[in-house]
Coordinates of C-alpha atoms and ligand atoms in Angstrom, one line a residue:
M1 CA -57.1 307.2 -25.1
I2 CA -59.9 305.9 -22.7
I3 CA -58.3 308.7 -20.5
A4 CA -58.9 311.4 -22.7
I5 CA -62.3 310.2 -24.0
A6 CA -63.1 310.2 -20.4
G7 CA -61.7 313.7 -19.9
S8 CA -63.7 315.5 -22.7
Q9 CA -66.7 313.9 -21.2
L10 CA -66.4 315.1 -17.6
G11 CA -65.4 318.4 -19.5
E12 CA -68.7 318.3 -21.3
N13 CA -70.8 317.6 -18.6
V14 CA -69.2 320.2 -16.3
R15 CA -70.2 322.6 -18.9
I16 CA -73.8 321.5 -18.9
L17 CA -74.2 321.4 -15.0
K18 CA -72.2 325.1 -15.1
A19 CA -74.5 326.6 -17.7
E20 CA -77.7 325.6 -15.4
V21 CA -76.3 326.3 -12.3
T22 CA -75.2 329.9 -14.0
K23 CA -79.2 330.3 -15.4
T24 CA -80.3 329.8 -11.4
A25 CA -77.7 332.9 -10.4
Y26 CA -79.0 334.8 -13.5
Q27 CA -82.2 334.5 -11.9
G28 CA -80.8 335.6 -8.6
V29 CA -78.9 338.2 -10.1
L30 CA -82.8 339.6 -12.2
I31 CA -84.1 339.4 -8.6
A32 CA -81.5 341.7 -6.7
V33 CA -81.8 344.2 -9.7
A34 CA -85.8 344.0 -9.4
T35 CA -85.4 344.1 -5.2
I36 CA -83.1 347.5 -5.9
I37 CA -85.4 349.1 -8.4
I38 CA -88.7 348.4 -6.1
A39 CA -86.8 349.6 -2.6
T40 CA -85.1 352.4 -4.5
L41 CA -88.9 353.4 -5.9
L42 CA -90.5 352.8 -2.5
V43 CA -87.4 354.7 -0.7
S44 CA -87.7 357.8 -3.0
Y45 CA -91.8 357.8 -2.5
F46 CA -91.7 358.2 0.6
S47 CA -88.9 360.3 1.3
V48 CA -90.1 363.1 -1.3
G49 CA -93.6 362.0 -1.8
E50 CA -93.9 361.1 -5.2
L51 CA -91.9 359.0 -7.4
S52 CA -89.8 361.1 -9.5
L53 CA -86.4 361.1 -11.4
N54 CA -84.7 363.8 -8.2
G55 CA -86.0 361.1 -5.3
I56 CA -84.7 358.4 -6.9
V57 CA -81.0 360.1 -7.8
S58 CA -81.9 361.4 -4.2
A59 CA -82.4 358.3 -2.5
Q60 CA -79.8 356.2 -4.4
K61 CA -77.4 359.1 -2.8
N62 CA -78.7 359.4 0.8
N63 CA -79.9 355.9 2.1
I64 CA -77.3 353.6 3.0
A65 CA -79.1 350.4 2.7
L66 CA -79.6 351.4 -0.8
W67 CA -75.8 351.6 -1.0
F68 CA -75.8 347.8 0.8
L69 CA -78.8 346.7 -1.5
D70 CA -76.6 347.5 -4.9
C71 CA -74.2 345.2 -4.3
T72 CA -76.5 342.6 -3.8
P73 CA -76.7 342.4 -7.6
F74 CA -72.9 341.7 -7.7
I75 CA -72.2 339.5 -4.8
F76 CA -75.1 337.1 -6.4
G77 CA -73.5 337.2 -9.8
F78 CA -70.1 336.0 -8.0
W79 CA -71.1 333.9 -5.3
G80 CA -73.3 332.0 -8.1
Q81 CA -70.6 331.4 -10.3
Y82 CA -68.0 330.6 -8.1
S83 CA -71.1 328.0 -7.1
S84 CA -72.1 327.3 -10.0
T85 CA -68.5 326.3 -10.9
M86 CA -67.7 324.1 -8.0
L87 CA -70.8 322.3 -8.0
A88 CA -70.3 321.7 -11.5
Y89 CA -66.6 320.0 -11.0
K90 CA -68.5 318.2 -8.0
A91 CA -71.0 316.8 -10.2
G92 CA -68.7 315.8 -12.5
A93 CA -66.4 313.8 -11.2
M94 CA -68.7 311.9 -9.0
V95 CA -70.1 311.2 -12.4
F96 CA -67.1 310.6 -13.7
D97 CA -66.2 307.9 -10.6
Q98 CA -69.2 306.5 -10.9
T99 CA -69.2 305.7 -14.7
Q100 CA -65.3 304.3 -14.0
E101 CA -67.1 302.0 -11.4
L102 CA -69.4 300.8 -13.4
R103 CA -66.7 300.2 -16.9
N104 CA -64.5 298.4 -13.9
E105 CA -67.7 296.1 -13.2
A106 CA -68.4 295.3 -16.9
N107 CA -64.5 295.0 -17.2
N108 CA -64.5 292.4 -15.0
L109 CA -67.7 290.9 -15.5
E110 CA -66.7 290.3 -19.6
K111 CA -63.3 288.9 -18.0
Q112 CA -65.0 286.1 -15.7
T113 CA -67.2 285.3 -18.6
H114 CA -64.9 285.3 -20.6
H115 CA -62.9 282.9 -18.0
I116 CA -65.6 280.6 -17.9
S117 CA -66.4 279.9 -21.6
T118 CA -62.3 279.2 -21.4
H119 CA -61.8 276.8 -18.6
D120 CA -62.4 274.0 -16.9
S121 CA -65.1 274.9 -13.7
L122 CA -63.9 271.9 -12.1
T123 CA -59.6 272.4 -12.3
D124 CA -60.2 275.9 -13.4
L125 CA -57.0 274.7 -16.2
P126 CA -57.9 275.9 -19.7
N127 CA -60.5 273.7 -21.5
R128 CA -60.6 272.5 -25.1
T129 CA -61.2 275.4 -26.7
L130 CA -58.7 277.6 -25.2
F131 CA -56.1 274.6 -25.5
Y132 CA -56.6 274.2 -29.3
D133 CA -56.1 278.2 -29.9
R134 CA -53.1 277.9 -27.7
V135 CA -51.1 275.5 -29.6
E136 CA -52.3 276.9 -32.6
R137 CA -50.4 280.3 -31.9
A138 CA -47.6 278.2 -30.8
I139 CA -47.2 276.6 -33.9
V140 CA -47.5 280.1 -35.7
T141 CA -44.6 281.4 -33.6
A142 CA -42.6 278.2 -33.5
D143 CA -42.9 277.9 -37.7
D144 CA -42.0 281.9 -38.0
Q145 CA -38.4 281.1 -34.7
N146 CA -38.1 277.7 -35.9
Q147 CA -38.7 276.5 -32.4
L148 CA -39.4 272.9 -31.7
L149 CA -43.0 272.1 -29.5
S150 CA -44.8 269.0 -28.5
I151 CA -47.7 267.9 -27.5
L152 CA -48.9 266.0 -24.4
L153 CA -52.1 263.9 -23.4
M154 CA -52.8 262.3 -20.7
E155 CA -55.7 260.2 -19.8
V156 CA -56.6 258.9 -17.2
E157 CA -57.2 255.3 -17.8
N158 CA -58.8 254.2 -14.9
F159 CA -61.3 257.1 -14.5
K160 CA -64.5 255.1 -15.4
D161 CA -63.7 252.9 -12.5
I162 CA -62.6 255.3 -9.5
Y163 CA -66.5 257.2 -11.1
N164 CA -68.6 254.3 -10.5
T165 CA -67.1 253.0 -7.3
L166 CA -66.7 256.5 -5.8
G167 CA -69.2 258.0 -7.4
R168 CA -69.3 261.8 -9.1
N169 CA -68.2 264.3 -6.2
S170 CA -65.4 262.0 -5.2
S171 CA -63.9 260.9 -8.4
D172 CA -64.3 265.1 -9.2
L173 CA -61.9 265.3 -6.0
V174 CA -59.8 262.8 -7.8
L175 CA -59.5 265.0 -11.0
K176 CA -59.0 267.5 -9.1
Q177 CA -55.9 266.5 -7.2
V178 CA -54.5 265.3 -10.2
S179 CA -54.8 268.7 -11.6
A180 CA -52.6 270.0 -8.5
R181 CA -50.1 267.7 -9.0
L182 CA -49.3 268.2 -12.6
K183 CA -48.7 272.2 -12.5
K184 CA -46.2 271.1 -10.4
V185 CA -44.6 269.2 -12.4
S186 CA -45.0 271.9 -15.4
R187 CA -42.7 274.0 -16.8
E188 CA -44.3 277.5 -15.7
R189 CA -44.3 278.8 -19.6
D190 CA -46.1 275.3 -20.7
V191 CA -49.9 275.1 -21.1
I192 CA -51.8 272.6 -19.1
A193 CA -55.6 272.0 -20.4
K194 CA -58.4 269.7 -19.2
I195 CA -59.6 268.6 -22.7
D196 CA -61.8 266.0 -22.3
S197 CA -64.0 264.3 -18.9
N198 CA -60.3 262.4 -17.9
V199 CA -57.7 263.6 -20.7
F200 CA -55.3 266.6 -20.0
G201 CA -52.8 268.0 -21.9
F202 CA -49.7 269.7 -22.4
L203 CA -48.1 272.1 -24.4
L204 CA -44.5 272.2 -24.5
V205 CA -43.4 275.4 -26.1
D206 CA -39.9 276.1 -27.3
I207 CA -38.3 273.0 -26.3
A208 CA -34.4 272.6 -26.8
N209 CA -34.9 269.0 -27.9
L210 CA -37.8 266.6 -28.5
S211 CA -36.3 264.4 -25.7
I212 CA -38.1 267.0 -23.0
A213 CA -41.8 265.8 -23.5
E214 CA -40.7 262.2 -22.9
R215 CA -38.6 263.3 -19.4
L216 CA -42.2 265.1 -18.7
A217 CA -44.0 261.4 -19.2
Q218 CA -41.9 259.9 -16.6
T219 CA -41.9 262.4 -14.3
I220 CA -45.6 262.5 -14.6
Q221 CA -45.4 258.9 -13.9
Q222 CA -43.7 260.0 -10.7
A223 CA -45.7 262.1 -9.6
M224 CA -48.9 260.1 -9.7
E225 CA -47.5 257.2 -8.3
P226 CA -48.5 258.1 -4.6
P227 CA -52.2 256.6 -4.3
F228 CA -54.6 259.7 -3.8
I229 CA -56.2 259.9 -0.4
I230 CA -60.0 261.2 -1.1
N231 CA -62.3 260.4 1.8
H232 CA -60.0 258.6 4.0
S233 CA -59.6 256.4 1.0
K234 CA -56.5 255.2 -0.8
V235 CA -57.2 256.0 -4.3
T236 CA -54.5 254.7 -7.3
V237 CA -54.8 256.7 -10.5
H238 CA -53.5 255.2 -14.0
P239 CA -51.8 257.8 -16.5
V240 CA -51.5 256.4 -19.7
M241 CA -49.8 259.3 -22.6
G242 CA -49.3 260.0 -26.3
I243 CA -47.0 262.7 -27.6
A244 CA -46.9 264.2 -30.8
H245 CA -44.0 267.1 -31.9
F246 CA -44.1 269.9 -34.2
P247 CA -43.2 270.1 -37.0
D248 CA -42.3 266.3 -37.6
H249 CA -45.6 264.6 -36.9
G250 CA -48.0 267.8 -38.0
D251 CA -48.0 271.3 -38.7
D252 CA -51.3 271.9 -38.0
V253 CA -53.4 271.8 -34.4
D254 CA -55.9 269.1 -35.8
T255 CA -53.1 266.7 -36.9
L256 CA -50.9 267.1 -34.0
I257 CA -53.7 266.5 -31.3
Q258 CA -55.3 263.9 -33.7
R259 CA -51.3 262.2 -33.6
A260 CA -50.9 262.8 -29.9
S261 CA -54.1 261.1 -29.5
V262 CA -53.4 258.0 -31.6
A263 CA -50.1 257.3 -29.9
L264 CA -51.9 257.7 -26.3
H265 CA -54.4 254.8 -27.4
T266 CA -51.1 253.1 -28.8
A267 CA -50.0 253.3 -25.5
Q268 CA -52.6 251.6 -23.6
H269 CA -51.8 248.4 -25.1
S270 CA -48.0 249.3 -24.4
S271 CA -46.4 248.3 -21.1
I272 CA -44.4 251.5 -20.4
G273 CA -47.5 253.8 -20.3
Y274 CA -46.8 256.3 -22.8
C275 CA -46.2 256.3 -26.7
I276 CA -44.3 258.8 -28.9
Y277 CA -46.0 259.2 -32.0
E278 CA -45.1 256.8 -35.0
P279 CA -46.5 256.7 -38.4
S280 CA -46.7 252.4 -37.8
F281 CA -49.3 253.3 -35.2
D282 CA -51.7 254.3 -38.6
K283 CA -50.7 251.2 -40.2
L284 CA -53.9 249.3 -39.4
N285 CA -55.9 251.5 -41.8
P286 CA -53.5 252.7 -44.6
K287 CA -56.1 254.9 -46.2
R288 CA -57.1 256.8 -42.8
L289 CA -54.7 259.6 -43.3
T290 CA -55.3 260.1 -46.9
L291 CA -58.6 259.5 -46.4
M292 CA -58.9 262.7 -43.0
S293 CA -56.7 264.5 -45.3
E294 CA -59.5 264.7 -48.1
F295 CA -62.2 264.8 -45.9
R296 CA -61.3 268.6 -44.6
E297 CA -62.7 269.7 -49.0
A298 CA -65.4 267.1 -48.6
I299 CA -68.1 269.7 -47.9
E300 CA -66.6 272.3 -50.0
R301 CA -66.6 270.2 -52.4
D302 CA -70.3 268.7 -52.4
E303 CA -69.4 265.4 -51.6
L304 CA -71.3 264.6 -49.0
E305 CA -74.8 263.9 -49.2
L306 CA -77.6 263.1 -46.7
Y307 CA -79.5 259.6 -47.2
Y308 CA -82.9 258.7 -45.4
Q309 CA -84.2 255.6 -43.9
A310 CA -87.9 255.3 -42.8
K311 CA -89.2 254.5 -39.3
V312 CA -92.8 252.6 -39.6
S313 CA -95.2 251.7 -37.1
I314 CA -95.4 248.5 -36.2
Q315 CA -98.9 248.3 -35.1
T316 CA -100.2 250.5 -38.0
G317 CA -97.9 250.5 -40.4
E318 CA -97.9 253.8 -40.5
L319 CA -94.8 255.4 -42.0
L320 CA -93.6 258.2 -39.2
G321 CA -90.2 259.1 -39.4
A322 CA -87.1 258.7 -41.2
E323 CA -83.6 258.9 -39.8
A324 CA -81.3 261.2 -42.0
L325 CA -77.8 259.1 -42.1
V326 CA -74.2 260.7 -43.9
R327 CA -73.0 259.4 -46.4
W328 CA -69.5 260.7 -48.4
N329 CA -69.1 260.4 -51.8
H330 CA -65.9 260.2 -52.0
P331 CA -64.2 260.5 -55.8
V332 CA -62.2 257.3 -55.5
Y333 CA -63.7 255.0 -53.0
G334 CA -67.6 255.5 -53.8
L335 CA -70.3 255.9 -51.4
T336 CA -68.4 255.9 -48.0
S337 CA -70.1 254.6 -44.6
P338 CA -70.3 256.9 -41.7
D339 CA -69.0 254.2 -39.4
Y340 CA -65.7 254.2 -41.3
F341 CA -65.3 258.1 -41.1
I342 CA -67.5 259.8 -38.2
P343 CA -65.3 257.8 -35.8
M344 CA -62.2 258.6 -37.6
I345 CA -63.0 262.7 -37.3
V346 CA -64.7 262.8 -33.9
E347 CA -61.4 263.8 -33.4
Y348 CA -61.0 266.9 -34.8
T349 CA -63.3 269.4 -33.0
R350 CA -63.7 271.6 -36.0
I351 CA -64.3 269.3 -38.5
I352 CA -67.0 267.4 -36.9
K353 CA -68.7 270.8 -36.1
H354 CA -68.6 271.2 -39.9
V355 CA -70.4 268.4 -40.7
T356 CA -72.9 268.8 -38.0
L357 CA -74.0 272.0 -39.5
W358 CA -73.8 271.0 -43.0
A359 CA -76.1 268.0 -41.6
F360 CA -78.7 270.0 -40.1
Q361 CA -79.2 272.2 -42.7
R362 CA -79.5 269.6 -45.1
A363 CA -81.6 267.8 -42.8
F364 CA -83.9 270.7 -41.8
R365 CA -84.3 271.9 -45.5
N366 CA -85.5 268.6 -46.6
C367 CA -87.6 268.3 -43.1
A368 CA -89.4 271.9 -44.3
D369 CA -89.6 271.1 -48.0
W370 CA -91.6 267.5 -47.2
H371 CA -94.1 269.2 -44.7
K372 CA -94.8 272.1 -47.3
Q373 CA -95.7 269.4 -49.4
G374 CA -97.5 267.9 -46.4
I375 CA -96.1 264.6 -45.7
D376 CA -96.2 264.7 -42.2
I377 CA -93.0 262.9 -40.6
K378 CA -90.6 263.3 -38.3
V379 CA -86.8 263.6 -39.3
S380 CA -84.1 262.3 -37.2
V381 CA -80.4 263.2 -36.8
N382 CA -77.7 261.8 -35.3
L383 CA -75.0 263.5 -32.8
S384 CA -72.3 262.1 -31.8
T385 CA -70.6 262.3 -28.6
K386 CA -68.1 265.5 -29.0
E387 CA -71.1 267.3 -30.7
L388 CA -73.4 266.8 -27.7
H389 CA -70.8 268.3 -25.4
D390 CA -70.1 271.5 -27.7
P391 CA -72.5 274.1 -25.3
E392 CA -72.9 275.9 -28.8
L393 CA -74.6 273.4 -30.0
P394 CA -78.0 274.6 -28.9
D395 CA -77.4 277.9 -30.9
L396 CA -76.5 276.2 -33.7
I397 CA -80.0 274.0 -33.9
A398 CA -81.6 276.9 -33.2
G399 CA -79.7 279.1 -36.2
V400 CA -80.3 276.2 -38.8
A401 CA -83.9 276.0 -37.3
A402 CA -84.8 279.9 -37.7
S403 CA -83.6 279.6 -41.3
T404 CA -85.2 276.8 -42.6
G405 CA -88.5 277.4 -40.9
I406 CA -88.9 273.6 -39.4
K407 CA -90.5 273.5 -35.9
P408 CA -88.5 272.1 -32.9
E409 CA -91.9 268.8 -32.8
W410 CA -90.7 267.5 -36.6
I411 CA -87.1 266.7 -35.1
M412 CA -85.7 264.1 -33.1
L413 CA -82.2 264.3 -32.0
E414 CA -80.6 261.1 -31.8
I415 CA -77.7 260.8 -29.0
S416 CA -75.8 257.6 -28.1
E417 CA -75.8 255.9 -25.2
G418 CA -72.0 256.4 -24.7
S419 CA -72.1 259.9 -24.9
V420 CA -74.9 260.2 -22.3
M421 CA -72.4 258.5 -19.6
K422 CA -69.2 260.3 -20.5
E423 CA -69.6 263.5 -19.4
P424 CA -73.1 263.4 -17.9
E425 CA -73.6 267.0 -16.4
I426 CA -72.8 268.6 -19.5
T427 CA -74.6 266.3 -22.0
L428 CA -77.5 266.8 -19.6
E429 CA -77.7 270.7 -19.9
I430 CA -77.3 270.3 -23.4
V431 CA -80.0 268.0 -23.8
E432 CA -82.6 269.9 -21.3
R433 CA -81.6 273.3 -23.3
L434 CA -82.7 271.5 -26.3
H435 CA -85.7 270.4 -25.0
R436 CA -86.5 273.5 -23.2
M437 CA -86.7 274.6 -27.3
G438 CA -89.1 272.1 -28.1
Y439 CA -86.6 269.2 -29.4
Q440 CA -86.9 265.6 -28.6
F441 CA -84.3 262.6 -28.0
S442 CA -83.6 259.5 -28.4
I443 CA -81.6 257.4 -27.0
D444 CA -79.4 255.1 -30.0
D445 CA -77.8 251.8 -30.0
F446 CA -79.8 251.1 -26.7
G447 CA -77.8 248.3 -24.9
T448 CA -74.4 248.3 -26.7
E449 CA -73.2 250.3 -22.9
F450 CA -74.3 250.0 -19.6
T451 CA -76.2 253.1 -19.0
S452 CA -77.0 253.5 -15.6
L453 CA -81.0 253.9 -15.4
A454 CA -81.3 256.5 -12.9
Y455 CA -79.6 258.5 -15.2
L456 CA -81.8 257.5 -18.3
K457 CA -84.6 258.3 -15.9
K458 CA -82.6 261.9 -15.7
M459 CA -83.0 262.8 -19.4
P460 CA -86.0 264.0 -20.9
L461 CA -86.6 261.5 -23.7
T462 CA -89.2 260.3 -25.6
E463 CA -87.9 257.0 -27.8
L464 CA -85.1 254.9 -27.8
K465 CA -83.6 252.7 -30.0
I466 CA -82.7 249.0 -29.8
D467 CA -78.8 247.9 -31.7
K468 CA -79.2 246.6 -34.5
S469 CA -77.2 243.7 -33.5
F470 CA -79.7 242.4 -31.2
V471 CA -82.5 242.8 -33.4
M472 CA -80.9 241.2 -36.3
N473 CA -80.4 237.7 -34.0
I474 CA -84.1 237.6 -32.3
L475 CA -85.2 235.0 -34.3
N476 CA -82.1 232.2 -33.7
S477 CA -80.6 234.0 -30.1
E478 CA -83.0 233.2 -27.4
N479 CA -80.3 235.3 -25.5
D480 CA -80.8 238.4 -27.8
S481 CA -84.5 237.8 -28.0
T482 CA -84.8 238.1 -24.1
I483 CA -82.5 241.5 -24.3
V484 CA -85.0 243.3 -27.0
K485 CA -88.1 241.8 -25.1
A486 CA -86.8 243.3 -21.7
I487 CA -85.4 246.2 -23.0
I488 CA -89.2 247.2 -24.9
N489 CA -91.1 246.0 -21.6
L490 CA -87.9 248.6 -19.7
A491 CA -88.8 251.3 -22.5
H492 CA -92.6 251.0 -21.9
N493 CA -91.8 251.3 -18.1
L494 CA -90.2 254.7 -18.4
G495 CA -93.0 255.7 -20.8
L496 CA -90.7 255.6 -23.7
Q497 CA -91.6 254.7 -27.3
V498 CA -89.1 251.8 -28.5
T499 CA -87.9 251.4 -32.3
A500 CA -86.1 248.4 -33.5
I501 CA -83.3 248.7 -35.9
G502 CA -81.8 246.0 -38.2
V503 CA -85.6 244.8 -39.0
E504 CA -84.1 242.7 -42.0
N505 CA -87.2 240.6 -42.7
Q506 CA -90.9 240.1 -42.5
E507 CA -90.4 237.2 -39.6
I508 CA -88.3 239.9 -37.6
M509 CA -91.1 242.9 -38.2
A510 CA -93.7 240.0 -36.9
K511 CA -91.8 238.8 -33.7
L512 CA -91.4 242.2 -32.8
K513 CA -95.0 242.7 -33.3
E514 CA -95.5 239.8 -30.6
Y515 CA -93.2 241.9 -28.1
D516 CA -95.5 245.0 -28.5
C517 CA -92.2 247.0 -30.2
D518 CA -93.5 250.4 -31.4
M519 CA -91.5 250.9 -34.7
A520 CA -89.2 249.5 -37.1
Q521 CA -86.6 250.6 -39.5
G522 CA -84.2 248.3 -41.4
Y523 CA -83.8 246.7 -44.8
F524 CA -86.8 244.8 -45.2
L525 CA -88.8 248.5 -45.5
H526 CA -85.8 249.9 -47.5
K527 CA -81.9 250.7 -47.7
P528 CA -81.2 254.1 -47.1
F529 CA -82.1 256.2 -49.8
S530 CA -81.0 259.6 -51.2
A531 CA -83.5 262.5 -50.3
T532 CA -85.2 262.5 -54.4
E533 CA -85.3 258.5 -54.1
F534 CA -87.1 258.9 -50.4
I535 CA -89.5 260.8 -51.5
Q536 CA -90.1 258.2 -54.7
W537 CA -90.2 255.5 -52.3
M538 CA -92.7 257.0 -50.1
N539 CA -94.9 257.6 -52.6
S540 CA -94.9 254.3 -54.6
S541 CA -94.5 252.2 -51.0
K542 CA -97.6 250.8 -48.6
W543 CA -96.1 252.3 -45.7
K544 CA -98.0 255.7 -45.9
A545 CA -97.2 258.6 -44.0
G546 CA -99.8 260.9 -42.1
R547 CA -101.1 264.4 -43.8
S548 CA -100.3 267.3 -42.5
A549 CA -101.8 270.5 -41.8
N550 CA -99.1 272.4 -43.3
K551 CA -99.6 271.8 -46.7
N552 CA -99.4 275.0 -49.0
Ligands
C2E601 P1 -77.5 254.6 -36.7 O1 -77.7 255.8 -35.8 O2 -77.3 253.8 -35.5 O3 -78.0 254.1 -38.1 C1 -78.1 253.0 -38.1 C2 -77.0 252.4 -39.1 O4 -77.8 251.2 -39.1 C3 -77.5 253.4 -40.5 O5 -75.8 252.6 -40.9 C4 -78.2 252.0 -41.3 O6 -77.9 252.3 -42.4 C5 -78.0 251.0 -40.7 N1 -79.5 249.8 -40.8 C6 -79.9 250.0 -40.8 N2 -81.1 248.9 -41.0 C7 -80.3 247.8 -41.1 C8 -80.6 246.4 -41.5 O7 -81.7 245.8 -41.8 N3 -79.6 245.6 -41.3 C9 -78.0 246.2 -41.6 N4 -76.8 245.6 -40.9 N5 -78.3 247.5 -41.1 C10 -78.9 248.7 -41.0 P2 -74.9 253.7 -41.5 O8 -75.9 254.7 -42.0 O9 -74.0 253.1 -41.8 O10 -74.8 254.9 -39.9 C11 -74.0 254.3 -39.0 C12 -73.7 255.3 -37.9 O11 -72.9 256.4 -38.1 C13 -75.0 255.3 -37.5 O12 -75.6 254.8 -36.6 C14 -74.6 256.6 -36.9 O13 -74.3 256.4 -35.6 C15 -73.6 257.2 -37.3 N6 -74.2 258.5 -38.4 C16 -75.0 258.5 -39.3 N7 -74.8 259.4 -39.9 C17 -74.4 260.4 -38.6 C18 -74.7 262.0 -38.8 O14 -75.0 262.7 -39.9 N8 -73.8 262.4 -37.8 C19 -73.5 261.9 -36.9 N9 -73.0 262.5 -35.7 N10 -73.3 260.2 -37.4 C20 -73.9 260.2 -38.0
MG602 MG1 -79.3 256.6 -35.4

């Protein structure tokens, strides 16, 4: 098809070029004819002594030079036609070659871009997106042809220790070598992917029986046994694995991967190092799976709601911001906390993306409305670890911002301390992109993980939020009060403002003022409210927001 189109384009180019050159050949013929006429007239005049028909006829009859001249228009015409055709074909072929070259380059570039977006840059294995896609397709085929397939997830359990001991470059080398050994033990038609910083996924297609995945788990254990030699040091890798089978454990990609991951978490506490999913693994939480399947429709059924909790300046009493907190209004269980369902859905990439989009749309719309009403507050939106590793996040946020008309400086994005450490490079890249777009960042739940200070300094942060577990106890626990004071000092030294969450009473508020903390958030001010209740609270409370210049 492409060749046919290119061929017809070449024919068209040849026709245009030929027409151009033929025009020049015609001009040549005209000049030759004009030369013959002038020459004939001159010969006639000089030989007969006048310009007459007889003189012209005799000149043409008797002058051999004129005979020769008479041939020139034909020679010009023929030569012009011939060379124009040759030239046109040559030029056409050159254009065709160059077009073909450009087309090849464009194809290569497209292939490269596609490869980069679907592969892990370190190991060149398919990434999470491609893995999900392959599993989804494999399920369709397996369903059609009555085949079995298995998902095996393998985590390098001691990767954090390796990272902390050897640093980034060497731990990257470990992952590269792990991926090379994994490739060696897998069958050609299976898919191996790197789906998280230290998690690899296997898709085993068209298997004769379900024990194949278990045998692969044992082979992987043997393959990982010999220590890895990294810069002359021996490094031991501890793999843990979880397995789920299609169709026994799920008939869609999200359920299968989630169940393989439940099996993996169970394997972390087992002595054999791998587990095959069993429904009893979910027994800890009987509601969990039912809720999970219901959550998929929660957005469509309009069961999610965004609540708000105020942030006030401890020093001036001014209302400076509000944190948006999602709630699930479950038809049976009532208002359900995000602490319950967010961790449950983060494994489900697509669902968490839906929730993120929904939360941003709601929060940005409310924020835009408040600014229109002249209420100058900053709205904080939470981002989970998985969302922060999604390269599409900045575009998604930019799209919602454009459709709601908010300004990035009205928004604070809250990222958890843990997410910063999980995939530091990707997180930093995404955070920096959003920061360049004008968004500010806050580190949430500070104090719960041991974030490297060097790393914190690299992040373009504005705020640090002290986890409520410390704040709520500052009156009774000397340890917690020392930690809170130390975090406030540290944040101020890094040029960050500090918000304390979990301010449950006047005494905690007073203590925080003494410690020079900037902002407070907690039940002392109010419990999170729906957007309508929040507006009513703002209008009636003593904490007042600044008036914005945006008021219509
Ligand atoms: P977080 O960001 O640390 O939010 C603060 C949590 O502390 C909220 O719980 C809030 O209700 C609670 N809190 C505030 N003041 C007090 C207090 O004085 N005492 C006590 N006991 N608790 C207080 P909530 O709303 O249940 O949210 C829990 C977590 O869920 C949030 O923690 C956040 O990490 C996550 N989350 C909430 N909404 C979203 C969302 O839209 N997207 C994502 N990814 N995560 C969200
Ligand atoms: Mg938060």
